[in-house]
Amino acid sequence: MDKLLNDFSPGLFVVQTILLLLLIFIMVKFAWKPILNSLNEREEGIQGALDAAESAKREMENLQADNQKLLQEARLEREAMLKEAREMKAQMITDAETQAQAQANKMIEQAQLAIDNEKKTAMAELKNQVANLSVEIAEKVVRQELSNKDKQLELVESMLNETKLN
């Protein structure tokens, strides 16, 4: 350190100080503003990118919320459609059962009417046959002019044996 103090020259010190101040002045005059401007531009660019990222994040959150809302609405709509389809199915089944029951009742009624008609026809035919048999028996009885009771009974029995009931 002693050597440095011995070699100290005030003229050299002043020249170096003047050169240093001149260099600082030139730097401030020509380089300092462009450096500060570029630093400011870079800072603004970084801040803009951060703001854009934050905006994109908020927009993404809004889109996700909208997507969730749309999904919920779609689920509700699907459930409503399924419920309506189930109701339509139940209604169709009920209508088909009602229609089938009505047709079955109609067929039973028609069958009963047919049976009644057949029964009436058979009864009328039976009455006609009985009437015809009665007339035939009366004709035979009148033709033979029976004089005694034994012959009359014999004739009735023989006629009954001859006549076949249908």
PDB file of C-alpha atoms in Angstrom:
ATOM      1  CA  MET A   1       0.000   0.000   0.000  1.00  0.00           C
ATOM      2  CA  ASP A   2       2.871   2.308   0.675  1.00  0.00           C
ATOM      3  CA  LYS A   3       3.983   1.987  -2.874  1.00  0.00           C
ATOM      4  CA  LEU A   4       0.597   3.121  -4.133  1.00  0.00           C
ATOM      5  CA  LEU A   5       0.700   6.199  -1.963  1.00  0.00           C
ATOM      6  CA  ASN A   6       4.248   7.036  -3.135  1.00  0.00           C
ATOM      7  CA  ASP A   7       3.345   6.663  -6.803  1.00  0.00           C
ATOM      8  CA  PHE A   8       0.239   8.872  -6.507  1.00  0.00           C
ATOM      9  CA  SER A   9       0.167  11.686  -9.017  1.00  0.00           C
ATOM     10  CA  PRO A  10      -2.401  14.462  -8.572  1.00  0.00           C
ATOM     11  CA  GLY A  11      -2.349  15.390 -12.285  1.00  0.00           C
ATOM     12  CA  LEU A  12      -3.026  11.859 -13.348  1.00  0.00           C
ATOM     13  CA  PHE A  13      -5.803  11.672 -10.787  1.00  0.00           C
ATOM     14  CA  VAL A  14      -7.481  14.792 -12.145  1.00  0.00           C
ATOM     15  CA  VAL A  15      -7.181  13.602 -15.769  1.00  0.00           C
ATOM     16  CA  GLN A  16      -8.621  10.224 -14.899  1.00  0.00           C
ATOM     17  CA  THR A  17     -11.435  11.896 -12.959  1.00  0.00           C
ATOM     18  CA  ILE A  18     -12.204  14.177 -15.891  1.00  0.00           C
ATOM     19  CA  LEU A  19     -12.160  11.184 -18.277  1.00  0.00           C
ATOM     20  CA  LEU A  20     -14.433   9.233 -15.952  1.00  0.00           C
ATOM     21  CA  LEU A  21     -16.875  12.148 -15.721  1.00  0.00           C
ATOM     22  CA  LEU A  22     -16.724  12.611 -19.507  1.00  0.00           C
ATOM     23  CA  LEU A  23     -17.396   8.899 -20.015  1.00  0.00           C
ATOM     24  CA  ILE A  24     -20.356   9.061 -17.592  1.00  0.00           C
ATOM     25  CA  PHE A  25     -21.677  12.154 -19.391  1.00  0.00           C
ATOM     26  CA  ILE A  26     -21.407  10.465 -22.811  1.00  0.00           C
ATOM     27  CA  MET A  27     -23.038   7.335 -21.442  1.00  0.00           C
ATOM     28  CA  VAL A  28     -25.892   9.378 -19.934  1.00  0.00           C
ATOM     29  CA  LYS A  29     -26.255  11.434 -23.103  1.00  0.00           C
ATOM     30  CA  PHE A  30     -26.196   8.623 -25.683  1.00  0.00           C
ATOM     31  CA  ALA A  31     -26.569   5.197 -24.072  1.00  0.00           C
ATOM     32  CA  TRP A  32     -28.538   5.699 -20.880  1.00  0.00           C
ATOM     33  CA  LYS A  33     -31.879   6.690 -22.510  1.00  0.00           C
ATOM     34  CA  PRO A  34     -31.884   3.841 -25.079  1.00  0.00           C
ATOM     35  CA  ILE A  35     -30.952   1.365 -22.351  1.00  0.00           C
ATOM     36  CA  LEU A  36     -33.722   2.684 -20.077  1.00  0.00           C
ATOM     37  CA  ASN A  37     -36.170   2.726 -23.011  1.00  0.00           C
ATOM     38  CA  SER A  38     -35.356  -0.866 -23.930  1.00  0.00           C
ATOM     39  CA  LEU A  39     -35.664  -1.886 -20.262  1.00  0.00           C
ATOM     40  CA  ASN A  40     -39.020  -0.079 -20.046  1.00  0.00           C
ATOM     41  CA  GLU A  41     -40.203  -1.701 -23.281  1.00  0.00           C
ATOM     42  CA  ARG A  42     -39.129  -5.098 -22.019  1.00  0.00           C
ATOM     43  CA  GLU A  43     -40.894  -4.485 -18.690  1.00  0.00           C
ATOM     44  CA  GLU A  44     -44.060  -3.385 -20.517  1.00  0.00           C
ATOM     45  CA  GLY A  45     -43.842  -6.467 -22.781  1.00  0.00           C
ATOM     46  CA  ILE A  46     -43.496  -8.749 -19.773  1.00  0.00           C
ATOM     47  CA  GLN A  47     -46.382  -6.993 -18.004  1.00  0.00           C
ATOM     48  CA  GLY A  48     -48.507  -7.265 -21.176  1.00  0.00           C
ATOM     49  CA  ALA A  49     -47.727 -10.983 -21.418  1.00  0.00           C
ATOM     50  CA  LEU A  50     -48.653 -11.426 -17.735  1.00  0.00           C
ATOM     51  CA  ASP A  51     -51.899  -9.491 -18.273  1.00  0.00           C
ATOM     52  CA  ALA A  52     -52.683 -11.547 -21.381  1.00  0.00           C
ATOM     53  CA  ALA A  53     -52.000 -14.762 -19.450  1.00  0.00           C
ATOM     54  CA  GLU A  54     -54.272 -13.604 -16.614  1.00  0.00           C
ATOM     55  CA  SER A  55     -56.970 -12.638 -19.121  1.00  0.00           C
ATOM     56  CA  ALA A  56     -56.626 -16.002 -20.856  1.00  0.00           C
ATOM     57  CA  LYS A  57     -56.892 -17.731 -17.480  1.00  0.00           C
ATOM     58  CA  ARG A  58     -60.101 -15.834 -16.628  1.00  0.00           C
ATOM     59  CA  GLU A  59     -61.503 -16.559 -20.075  1.00  0.00           C
ATOM     60  CA  MET A  60     -60.649 -20.236 -19.671  1.00  0.00           C
ATOM     61  CA  GLU A  61     -62.403 -20.293 -16.285  1.00  0.00           C
ATOM     62  CA  ASN A  62     -65.451 -18.635 -17.867  1.00  0.00           C
ATOM     63  CA  LEU A  63     -65.421 -21.189 -20.690  1.00  0.00           C
ATOM     64  CA  GLN A  64     -65.182 -24.032 -18.208  1.00  0.00           C
ATOM     65  CA  ALA A  65     -68.103 -22.585 -16.235  1.00  0.00           C
ATOM     66  CA  ASP A  66     -70.098 -22.231 -19.472  1.00  0.00           C
ATOM     67  CA  ASN A  67     -69.208 -25.810 -20.417  1.00  0.00           C
ATOM     68  CA  GLN A  68     -70.360 -27.054 -17.024  1.00  0.00           C
ATOM     69  CA  LYS A  69     -73.596 -25.100 -17.400  1.00  0.00           C
ATOM     70  CA  LEU A  70     -74.167 -26.514 -20.892  1.00  0.00           C
ATOM     71  CA  LEU A  71     -73.441 -30.030 -19.654  1.00  0.00           C
ATOM     72  CA  GLN A  72     -75.915 -29.581 -16.808  1.00  0.00           C
ATOM     73  CA  GLU A  73     -78.563 -28.264 -19.198  1.00  0.00           C
ATOM     74  CA  ALA A  74     -77.912 -31.185 -21.552  1.00  0.00           C
ATOM     75  CA  ARG A  75     -78.268 -33.640 -18.669  1.00  0.00           C
ATOM     76  CA  LEU A  76     -81.536 -32.041 -17.587  1.00  0.00           C
ATOM     77  CA  GLU A  77     -82.832 -32.082 -21.156  1.00  0.00           C
ATOM     78  CA  ARG A  78     -81.816 -35.734 -21.554  1.00  0.00           C
ATOM     79  CA  GLU A  79     -83.581 -36.629 -18.301  1.00  0.00           C
ATOM     80  CA  ALA A  80     -86.703 -34.769 -19.441  1.00  0.00           C
ATOM     81  CA  MET A  81     -86.640 -36.598 -22.774  1.00  0.00           C
ATOM     82  CA  LEU A  82     -86.199 -39.964 -21.048  1.00  0.00           C
ATOM     83  CA  LYS A  83     -89.048 -39.172 -18.659  1.00  0.00           C
ATOM     84  CA  GLU A  84     -91.272 -38.170 -21.569  1.00  0.00           C
ATOM     85  CA  ALA A  85     -90.332 -41.358 -23.433  1.00  0.00           C
ATOM     86  CA  ARG A  86     -91.171 -43.466 -20.364  1.00  0.00           C
ATOM     87  CA  GLU A  87     -94.513 -41.687 -20.018  1.00  0.00           C
ATOM     88  CA  MET A  88     -95.256 -42.215 -23.713  1.00  0.00           C
ATOM     89  CA  LYS A  89     -94.354 -45.898 -23.375  1.00  0.00           C
ATOM     90  CA  ALA A  90     -96.632 -46.308 -20.362  1.00  0.00           C
ATOM     91  CA  GLN A  91     -99.431 -44.462 -22.163  1.00  0.00           C
ATOM     92  CA  MET A  92     -99.015 -46.639 -25.259  1.00  0.00           C
ATOM     93  CA  ILE A  93     -99.109 -49.794 -23.132  1.00  0.00           C
ATOM     94  CA  THR A  94    -102.211 -48.568 -21.305  1.00  0.00           C
ATOM     95  CA  ASP A  95    -103.903 -47.666 -24.582  1.00  0.00           C
ATOM     96  CA  ALA A  96    -103.025 -51.046 -26.088  1.00  0.00           C
ATOM     97  CA  GLU A  97    -104.337 -52.867 -23.011  1.00  0.00           C
ATOM     98  CA  THR A  98    -107.554 -50.824 -23.062  1.00  0.00           C
ATOM     99  CA  GLN A  99    -108.006 -51.454 -26.769  1.00  0.00           C
ATOM    100  CA  ALA A 100    -107.310 -55.179 -26.357  1.00  0.00           C
ATOM    101  CA  GLN A 101    -109.783 -55.371 -23.458  1.00  0.00           C
ATOM    102  CA  ALA A 102    -112.422 -53.551 -25.515  1.00  0.00           C
ATOM    103  CA  GLN A 103    -111.880 -55.918 -28.443  1.00  0.00           C
ATOM    104  CA  ALA A 104    -112.037 -58.940 -26.154  1.00  0.00           C
ATOM    105  CA  ASN A 105    -115.289 -57.665 -24.609  1.00  0.00           C
ATOM    106  CA  LYS A 106    -116.704 -57.026 -28.080  1.00  0.00           C
ATOM    107  CA  MET A 107    -115.734 -60.525 -29.236  1.00  0.00           C
ATOM    108  CA  ILE A 108    -117.276 -62.066 -26.105  1.00  0.00           C
ATOM    109  CA  GLU A 109    -120.453 -60.067 -26.662  1.00  0.00           C
ATOM    110  CA  GLN A 110    -120.602 -61.140 -30.304  1.00  0.00           C
ATOM    111  CA  ALA A 111    -120.020 -64.769 -29.290  1.00  0.00           C
ATOM    112  CA  GLN A 112    -122.808 -64.542 -26.708  1.00  0.00           C
ATOM    113  CA  LEU A 113    -125.138 -63.041 -29.315  1.00  0.00           C
ATOM    114  CA  ALA A 114    -124.247 -65.823 -31.744  1.00  0.00           C
ATOM    115  CA  ILE A 115    -124.856 -68.441 -29.037  1.00  0.00           C
ATOM    116  CA  ASP A 116    -128.217 -66.843 -28.182  1.00  0.00           C
ATOM    117  CA  ASN A 117    -129.170 -66.767 -31.857  1.00  0.00           C
ATOM    118  CA  GLU A 118    -128.174 -70.428 -32.297  1.00  0.00           C
ATOM    119  CA  LYS A 119    -130.082 -71.312 -29.144  1.00  0.00           C
ATOM    120  CA  LYS A 120    -133.193 -69.506 -30.397  1.00  0.00           C
ATOM    121  CA  THR A 121    -132.854 -71.197 -33.780  1.00  0.00           C
ATOM    122  CA  ALA A 122    -132.450 -74.619 -32.145  1.00  0.00           C
ATOM    123  CA  MET A 123    -135.447 -73.977 -29.882  1.00  0.00           C
ATOM    124  CA  ALA A 124    -137.579 -72.912 -32.833  1.00  0.00           C
ATOM    125  CA  GLU A 125    -136.501 -76.001 -34.777  1.00  0.00           C
ATOM    126  CA  LEU A 126    -137.228 -78.198 -31.771  1.00  0.00           C
ATOM    127  CA  LYS A 127    -140.685 -76.627 -31.398  1.00  0.00           C
ATOM    128  CA  ASN A 128    -141.338 -77.222 -35.086  1.00  0.00           C
ATOM    129  CA  GLN A 129    -140.295 -80.860 -34.770  1.00  0.00           C
ATOM    130  CA  VAL A 130    -142.463 -81.337 -31.667  1.00  0.00           C
ATOM    131  CA  ALA A 131    -145.384 -79.721 -33.469  1.00  0.00           C
ATOM    132  CA  ASN A 132    -144.817 -81.925 -36.530  1.00  0.00           C
ATOM    133  CA  LEU A 133    -144.607 -85.039 -34.348  1.00  0.00           C
ATOM    134  CA  SER A 134    -147.796 -84.048 -32.543  1.00  0.00           C
ATOM    135  CA  VAL A 135    -149.596 -83.536 -35.837  1.00  0.00           C
ATOM    136  CA  GLU A 136    -148.337 -86.887 -37.171  1.00  0.00           C
ATOM    137  CA  ILE A 137    -149.429 -88.705 -33.999  1.00  0.00           C
ATOM    138  CA  ALA A 138    -152.831 -87.022 -34.113  1.00  0.00           C
ATOM    139  CA  GLU A 139    -153.199 -87.989 -37.802  1.00  0.00           C
ATOM    140  CA  LYS A 140    -152.381 -91.620 -37.117  1.00  0.00           C
ATOM    141  CA  VAL A 141    -154.694 -91.714 -34.110  1.00  0.00           C
ATOM    142  CA  VAL A 142    -157.547 -90.219 -36.097  1.00  0.00           C
ATOM    143  CA  ARG A 143    -156.940 -92.559 -39.045  1.00  0.00           C
ATOM    144  CA  GLN A 144    -157.212 -95.728 -37.092  1.00  0.00           C
ATOM    145  CA  GLU A 145    -160.346 -94.929 -35.109  1.00  0.00           C
ATOM    146  CA  LEU A 146    -159.536 -96.897 -32.132  1.00  0.00           C
ATOM    147  CA  SER A 147    -162.300 -98.402 -30.079  1.00  0.00           C
ATOM    148  CA  ASN A 148    -160.560 -99.441 -26.955  1.00  0.00           C
ATOM    149  CA  LYS A 149    -158.052 -98.027 -24.619  1.00  0.00           C
ATOM    150  CA  ASP A 150    -155.520-100.855 -24.890  1.00  0.00           C
ATOM    151  CA  LYS A 151    -155.129-100.362 -28.590  1.00  0.00           C
ATOM    152  CA  GLN A 152    -154.653 -96.629 -28.108  1.00  0.00           C
ATOM    153  CA  LEU A 153    -151.789 -97.203 -25.649  1.00  0.00           C
ATOM    154  CA  GLU A 154    -150.266 -99.780 -27.951  1.00  0.00           C
ATOM    155  CA  LEU A 155    -150.408 -97.361 -30.859  1.00  0.00           C
ATOM    156  CA  VAL A 156    -148.818 -94.502 -28.879  1.00  0.00           C
ATOM    157  CA  GLU A 157    -145.992 -96.778 -27.723  1.00  0.00           C
ATOM    158  CA  SER A 158    -145.357 -98.077 -31.223  1.00  0.00           C
ATOM    159  CA  MET A 159    -145.299 -94.557 -32.625  1.00  0.00           C
ATOM    160  CA  LEU A 160    -142.894 -93.398 -29.975  1.00  0.00           C
ATOM    161  CA  ASN A 161    -140.605 -96.302 -30.795  1.00  0.00           C
ATOM    162  CA  GLU A 162    -140.819 -95.520 -34.502  1.00  0.00           C
ATOM    163  CA  THR A 163    -140.114 -91.850 -34.143  1.00  0.00           C
ATOM    164  CA  LYS A 164    -136.526 -90.893 -33.497  1.00  0.00           C
ATOM    165  CA  LEU A 165    -135.855 -87.688 -31.673  1.00  0.00           C
ATOM    166  CA  ASN A 166    -133.184 -85.509 -33.265  1.00  0.00           C
TER     167      ASN A 166
END
